[in-house]
Amino acid sequence: MVRTVSGGGGKDKYDDAKDFLDKIGQQVHEEIVKKEADGTDASGDAKKYIKELKGNLTISTIFGGETVSSPNPCKLESEYTELISGSGSSVAAGTVARGDPCGKDGTGNDDLKRFSKESGGECDEKKIKDNKGKEGACAPYRRLSLCNKNFQNMNSKDSSKAKNDLLVDVCLAANYEAQSLIRYHDQYEATYPSSGSGSSMCTMLARSFADIGDIVRGRDLYLGKRKKKK
């Protein structure tokens, strides 16, 4: 039985605390979108830059500047495979092989140990920005080995390629991250059938995609093996 949570005014009811926060987030999102669309807020200025910032998979230089098989990032499996190896009919000449986005060896083989206890937790100030000593936040297991290793081989020097090519690499990372989490989710549910975690696959994917978004925007707090934030 789902316990309902009443709002402060007694009018709204929510299934649980998460449902309550989700609804608040949705409301804030809708208000911001409306303000940006009609220009009633200072954030309306951002509308002018949407075209400049929006990437297009079909004209990425990675794919030779030609139309790929589909503008849908979920239907580019063959292109992703060729990008990983750096060769194939859809990949432009001279494109650097990205390697497998998962694991640490560039092959994805060690992704099988992604949520293993062998990795341990990482909480000290050398790994988490703004932590003091061993106090503060810890990096969640999913963040310790995100399927974003292809980012290391991106062209980060040429700004003309930043928009469309970056979108390709982000979609590649998201695609493999989703496959990895789906596989681990099934294993977890089979091992702990009565865990009652309550986390849906969509919630798990949203959190990992948010981690990838933080990296792209330079807001990631996890420093990894770096001794200081670059």
mmCIF file of C-alpha atoms in Angstrom:
data_model
loop_
_atom_site.group_PDB
_atom_site.id
_atom_site.type_symbol
_atom_site.label_atom_id
_atom_site.label_comp_id
_atom_site.label_asym_id
_atom_site.label_seq_id
_atom_site.Cartn_x
_atom_site.Cartn_y
_atom_site.Cartn_z
ATOM 1 C CA MET A 1 0.000 0.000 0.000
ATOM 2 C CA VAL A 2 1.356 3.438 -0.930
ATOM 3 C CA ARG A 3 1.312 6.034 1.792
ATOM 4 C CA THR A 4 0.201 9.451 0.569
ATOM 5 C CA VAL A 5 1.847 12.679 1.700
ATOM 6 C CA SER A 6 -0.261 15.809 1.929
ATOM 7 C CA GLY A 7 1.026 19.202 0.877
ATOM 8 C CA GLY A 8 1.219 22.128 3.269
ATOM 9 C CA GLY A 9 -2.163 23.420 2.176
ATOM 10 C CA GLY A 10 -3.793 20.033 2.508
ATOM 11 C CA LYS A 11 -4.956 20.051 -1.120
ATOM 12 C CA ASP A 12 -2.209 18.153 -2.911
ATOM 13 C CA LYS A 13 -1.314 14.551 -2.185
ATOM 14 C CA TYR A 14 1.883 12.741 -3.108
ATOM 15 C CA ASP A 15 2.808 9.075 -3.086
ATOM 16 C CA ASP A 16 6.037 9.708 -1.189
ATOM 17 C CA ALA A 17 8.787 12.278 -0.666
ATOM 18 C CA LYS A 18 10.344 11.516 -4.053
ATOM 19 C CA ASP A 19 7.019 12.059 -5.813
ATOM 20 C CA PHE A 20 6.689 15.367 -3.955
ATOM 21 C CA LEU A 21 10.139 16.556 -5.099
ATOM 22 C CA ASP A 22 9.553 15.329 -8.661
ATOM 23 C CA LYS A 23 6.376 17.396 -8.908
ATOM 24 C CA ILE A 24 8.138 20.486 -7.572
ATOM 25 C CA GLY A 25 10.917 19.985 -10.113
ATOM 26 C CA GLN A 26 8.411 19.633 -12.940
ATOM 27 C CA GLN A 27 6.612 22.800 -11.865
ATOM 28 C CA VAL A 28 9.858 24.804 -11.713
ATOM 29 C CA HIS A 29 10.903 23.440 -15.121
ATOM 30 C CA GLU A 30 7.604 24.443 -16.720
ATOM 31 C CA GLU A 31 7.802 27.947 -15.257
ATOM 32 C CA ILE A 32 11.368 28.468 -16.516
ATOM 33 C CA VAL A 33 10.504 27.179 -19.991
ATOM 34 C CA LYS A 34 7.534 29.554 -20.166
ATOM 35 C CA LYS A 35 9.632 32.543 -19.099
ATOM 36 C CA GLU A 36 12.363 31.744 -21.600
ATOM 37 C CA ALA A 37 9.814 31.322 -24.379
ATOM 38 C CA ASP A 38 7.945 34.585 -23.890
ATOM 39 C CA GLY A 39 10.915 36.621 -22.680
ATOM 40 C CA THR A 40 9.185 37.751 -19.486
ATOM 41 C CA ASP A 41 12.300 37.008 -17.470
ATOM 42 C CA ALA A 42 15.967 37.884 -17.843
ATOM 43 C CA SER A 43 16.560 34.235 -18.674
ATOM 44 C CA GLY A 44 14.673 34.951 -21.879
ATOM 45 C CA ASP A 45 18.002 36.186 -23.254
ATOM 46 C CA ALA A 46 19.122 32.567 -23.389
ATOM 47 C CA LYS A 47 16.610 31.977 -26.162
ATOM 48 C CA LYS A 48 18.888 33.869 -28.559
ATOM 49 C CA TYR A 49 21.650 31.301 -28.112
ATOM 50 C CA ILE A 50 19.639 28.098 -28.491
ATOM 51 C CA LYS A 51 20.437 27.843 -32.197
ATOM 52 C CA GLU A 52 24.146 28.453 -31.619
ATOM 53 C CA LEU A 53 24.373 25.827 -28.878
ATOM 54 C CA LYS A 54 22.094 23.121 -30.267
ATOM 55 C CA GLY A 55 24.006 20.239 -31.853
ATOM 56 C CA ASN A 56 22.989 18.215 -34.897
ATOM 57 C CA LEU A 57 24.051 14.588 -35.273
ATOM 58 C CA THR A 58 23.520 14.521 -39.018
ATOM 59 C CA ILE A 59 26.162 17.157 -39.784
ATOM 60 C CA SER A 60 28.854 16.106 -37.344
ATOM 61 C CA THR A 61 32.343 16.118 -38.887
ATOM 62 C CA ILE A 62 32.931 12.776 -37.171
ATOM 63 C CA PHE A 63 30.574 11.231 -39.713
ATOM 64 C CA GLY A 64 32.124 13.074 -42.639
ATOM 65 C CA GLY A 65 29.605 15.898 -42.582
ATOM 66 C CA GLU A 66 27.068 13.664 -44.307
ATOM 67 C CA THR A 67 23.668 12.499 -43.167
ATOM 68 C CA VAL A 68 23.889 9.490 -40.867
ATOM 69 C CA SER A 69 21.443 6.611 -41.016
ATOM 70 C CA SER A 70 19.092 8.326 -38.570
ATOM 71 C CA PRO A 71 18.871 11.612 -36.643
ATOM 72 C CA ASN A 72 17.679 9.507 -33.693
ATOM 73 C CA PRO A 73 20.680 8.914 -31.351
ATOM 74 C CA CYS A 74 19.122 5.638 -30.219
ATOM 75 C CA LYS A 75 19.353 4.200 -33.746
ATOM 76 C CA LEU A 76 23.041 4.749 -34.460
ATOM 77 C CA GLU A 77 24.419 1.457 -33.143
ATOM 78 C CA SER A 78 26.546 0.766 -36.239
ATOM 79 C CA GLU A 79 27.931 4.320 -36.231
ATOM 80 C CA TYR A 80 28.806 4.078 -32.533
ATOM 81 C CA THR A 81 30.603 0.773 -33.102
ATOM 82 C CA GLU A 82 32.666 2.286 -35.911
ATOM 83 C CA LEU A 83 33.457 5.385 -33.867
ATOM 84 C CA ILE A 84 34.768 3.203 -31.049
ATOM 85 C CA SER A 85 37.230 1.542 -33.423
ATOM 86 C CA GLY A 86 37.862 4.689 -35.457
ATOM 87 C CA SER A 87 37.178 2.987 -38.773
ATOM 88 C CA GLY A 88 34.217 2.212 -40.994
ATOM 89 C CA SER A 89 32.131 3.643 -43.796
ATOM 90 C CA SER A 90 30.326 6.149 -41.577
ATOM 91 C CA VAL A 91 33.419 7.545 -39.839
ATOM 92 C CA ALA A 92 35.384 10.384 -41.421
ATOM 93 C CA ALA A 93 39.036 9.778 -42.301
ATOM 94 C CA GLY A 94 41.391 10.800 -39.520
ATOM 95 C CA THR A 95 38.793 10.379 -36.769
ATOM 96 C CA VAL A 96 40.441 9.304 -33.530
ATOM 97 C CA ALA A 97 39.192 5.954 -32.236
ATOM 98 C CA ARG A 98 37.188 6.593 -29.084
ATOM 99 C CA GLY A 99 37.585 3.170 -27.494
ATOM 100 C CA ASP A 100 34.848 1.549 -25.445
ATOM 101 C CA PRO A 101 33.167 4.156 -23.185
ATOM 102 C CA CYS A 102 32.882 1.660 -20.312
ATOM 103 C CA GLY A 103 35.533 0.264 -17.993
ATOM 104 C CA LYS A 104 39.071 1.546 -17.602
ATOM 105 C CA ASP A 105 40.970 -0.412 -20.242
ATOM 106 C CA GLY A 106 39.245 0.976 -23.342
ATOM 107 C CA THR A 107 37.690 -2.383 -24.186
ATOM 108 C CA GLY A 108 34.793 -2.466 -21.753
ATOM 109 C CA ASN A 109 35.860 -5.866 -20.423
ATOM 110 C CA ASP A 110 36.466 -4.620 -16.887
ATOM 111 C CA ASP A 111 33.026 -3.027 -16.811
ATOM 112 C CA LEU A 112 31.994 -6.355 -15.277
ATOM 113 C CA LYS A 113 33.544 -5.094 -12.011
ATOM 114 C CA ARG A 114 31.838 -1.726 -12.145
ATOM 115 C CA PHE A 115 29.915 -2.040 -8.894
ATOM 116 C CA SER A 116 32.352 -4.408 -7.222
ATOM 117 C CA LYS A 117 33.491 -3.789 -3.642
ATOM 118 C CA GLU A 118 37.025 -3.849 -5.027
ATOM 119 C CA SER A 119 36.662 -0.235 -6.114
ATOM 120 C CA GLY A 120 35.787 0.979 -2.621
ATOM 121 C CA GLY A 121 34.396 4.404 -1.771
ATOM 122 C CA GLU A 122 36.115 7.700 -2.547
ATOM 123 C CA CYS A 123 35.402 10.504 -0.118
ATOM 124 C CA ASP A 124 38.573 12.445 0.738
ATOM 125 C CA GLU A 125 39.426 15.973 -0.380
ATOM 126 C CA LYS A 126 41.750 14.715 -3.123
ATOM 127 C CA LYS A 127 38.816 13.096 -4.895
ATOM 128 C CA ILE A 128 35.830 15.341 -4.071
ATOM 129 C CA LYS A 129 35.918 19.098 -4.622
ATOM 130 C CA ASP A 130 35.313 21.169 -1.444
ATOM 131 C CA ASN A 131 35.560 18.185 0.915
ATOM 132 C CA LYS A 132 37.656 18.678 4.056
ATOM 133 C CA GLY A 133 39.800 15.704 4.952
ATOM 134 C CA LYS A 134 37.590 12.633 4.919
ATOM 135 C CA GLU A 135 34.483 14.618 5.766
ATOM 136 C CA GLY A 136 31.793 15.519 3.280
ATOM 137 C CA ALA A 137 30.236 13.842 0.268
ATOM 138 C CA CYS A 138 31.333 10.549 -1.262
ATOM 139 C CA ALA A 139 31.264 9.741 -4.946
ATOM 140 C CA PRO A 140 28.443 7.253 -5.663
ATOM 141 C CA TYR A 141 29.534 3.941 -7.169
ATOM 142 C CA ARG A 142 27.957 4.810 -10.509
ATOM 143 C CA ARG A 143 30.172 7.914 -10.772
ATOM 144 C CA LEU A 144 33.409 6.032 -10.063
ATOM 145 C CA SER A 145 33.257 4.328 -13.453
ATOM 146 C CA LEU A 146 30.849 6.130 -15.769
ATOM 147 C CA CYS A 147 30.750 4.949 -19.363
ATOM 148 C CA ASN A 148 32.318 8.167 -20.626
ATOM 149 C CA LYS A 149 35.893 7.072 -21.368
ATOM 150 C CA ASN A 150 35.407 8.175 -24.999
ATOM 151 C CA PHE A 151 35.547 11.783 -23.739
ATOM 152 C CA GLN A 152 39.299 11.368 -23.293
ATOM 153 C CA ASN A 153 39.724 11.050 -27.063
ATOM 154 C CA MET A 154 37.476 13.941 -28.080
ATOM 155 C CA ASN A 155 38.802 16.908 -30.000
ATOM 156 C CA SER A 156 38.627 19.608 -27.324
ATOM 157 C CA LYS A 157 40.825 22.120 -29.172
ATOM 158 C CA ASP A 158 38.707 23.008 -32.206
ATOM 159 C CA SER A 159 35.708 25.098 -31.150
ATOM 160 C CA SER A 160 34.108 24.706 -34.583
ATOM 161 C CA LYS A 161 33.606 21.019 -33.814
ATOM 162 C CA ALA A 162 32.401 21.505 -30.269
ATOM 163 C CA LYS A 163 28.680 21.615 -30.929
ATOM 164 C CA ASN A 164 27.872 18.729 -33.267
ATOM 165 C CA ASP A 165 30.801 16.431 -32.466
ATOM 166 C CA LEU A 166 30.289 16.880 -28.734
ATOM 167 C CA LEU A 167 26.680 15.772 -29.162
ATOM 168 C CA VAL A 168 27.866 12.569 -30.861
ATOM 169 C CA ASP A 169 30.244 11.742 -28.004
ATOM 170 C CA VAL A 170 27.640 12.525 -25.345
ATOM 171 C CA CYS A 171 25.094 10.291 -27.098
ATOM 172 C CA LEU A 172 27.703 7.524 -27.414
ATOM 173 C CA ALA A 173 28.447 7.727 -23.681
ATOM 174 C CA ALA A 174 24.757 7.846 -22.745
ATOM 175 C CA ASN A 175 23.970 4.841 -24.952
ATOM 176 C CA TYR A 176 26.595 2.622 -23.339
ATOM 177 C CA GLU A 177 25.889 3.963 -19.852
ATOM 178 C CA ALA A 178 22.259 2.939 -20.253
ATOM 179 C CA GLN A 179 23.178 -0.555 -21.447
ATOM 180 C CA SER A 180 25.535 -0.996 -18.502
ATOM 181 C CA LEU A 181 22.985 0.117 -15.908
ATOM 182 C CA ILE A 182 20.233 -2.042 -17.382
ATOM 183 C CA ARG A 183 22.494 -5.084 -17.120
ATOM 184 C CA TYR A 184 23.434 -4.341 -13.510
ATOM 185 C CA HIS A 185 19.848 -3.535 -12.557
ATOM 186 C CA ASP A 186 18.719 -7.002 -13.631
ATOM 187 C CA GLN A 187 21.564 -8.612 -11.671
ATOM 188 C CA TYR A 188 20.713 -6.588 -8.575
ATOM 189 C CA GLU A 189 17.027 -7.428 -8.684
ATOM 190 C CA ALA A 190 17.845 -11.122 -9.097
ATOM 191 C CA THR A 191 20.273 -11.101 -6.150
ATOM 192 C CA TYR A 192 18.155 -8.929 -3.850
ATOM 193 C CA PRO A 193 14.531 -9.571 -4.882
ATOM 194 C CA SER A 194 13.107 -8.115 -1.665
ATOM 195 C CA SER A 195 15.438 -5.117 -1.350
ATOM 196 C CA GLY A 196 12.598 -2.652 -1.791
ATOM 197 C CA SER A 197 14.986 -0.071 -3.247
ATOM 198 C CA GLY A 198 12.127 1.613 -5.079
ATOM 199 C CA SER A 199 14.460 3.037 -7.717
ATOM 200 C CA SER A 200 13.088 2.637 -11.209
ATOM 201 C CA MET A 201 15.311 2.177 -14.234
ATOM 202 C CA CYS A 202 14.313 5.640 -15.428
ATOM 203 C CA THR A 203 15.463 7.192 -12.133
ATOM 204 C CA MET A 204 18.820 5.423 -12.335
ATOM 205 C CA LEU A 205 19.369 6.533 -15.910
ATOM 206 C CA ALA A 206 18.395 10.108 -15.063
ATOM 207 C CA ARG A 207 21.009 10.264 -12.314
ATOM 208 C CA SER A 208 23.783 8.913 -14.510
ATOM 209 C CA PHE A 209 22.829 11.225 -17.376
ATOM 210 C CA ALA A 210 22.916 14.105 -14.880
ATOM 211 C CA ASP A 211 26.486 13.044 -13.970
ATOM 212 C CA ILE A 212 27.446 13.171 -17.658
ATOM 213 C CA GLY A 213 25.788 16.580 -17.945
ATOM 214 C CA ASP A 214 27.812 17.895 -14.981
ATOM 215 C CA ILE A 215 31.033 16.776 -16.669
ATOM 216 C CA VAL A 216 30.130 18.482 -19.944
ATOM 217 C CA ARG A 217 29.214 21.717 -18.169
ATOM 218 C CA GLY A 218 32.273 21.690 -15.901
ATOM 219 C CA ARG A 219 30.239 21.241 -12.721
ATOM 220 C CA ASP A 220 31.474 17.791 -11.758
ATOM 221 C CA LEU A 221 32.710 17.595 -8.154
ATOM 222 C CA TYR A 222 34.485 14.259 -8.559
ATOM 223 C CA LEU A 223 38.191 14.832 -9.190
ATOM 224 C CA GLY A 224 39.154 11.185 -9.646
ATOM 225 C CA LYS A 225 42.916 10.703 -9.713
ATOM 226 C CA ARG A 226 43.588 14.404 -10.212
ATOM 227 C CA LYS A 227 45.071 16.194 -7.218
ATOM 228 C CA LYS A 228 43.305 19.429 -8.004
ATOM 229 C CA LYS A 229 40.507 20.625 -10.212
ATOM 230 C CA LYS A 230 41.769 21.579 -13.662
#
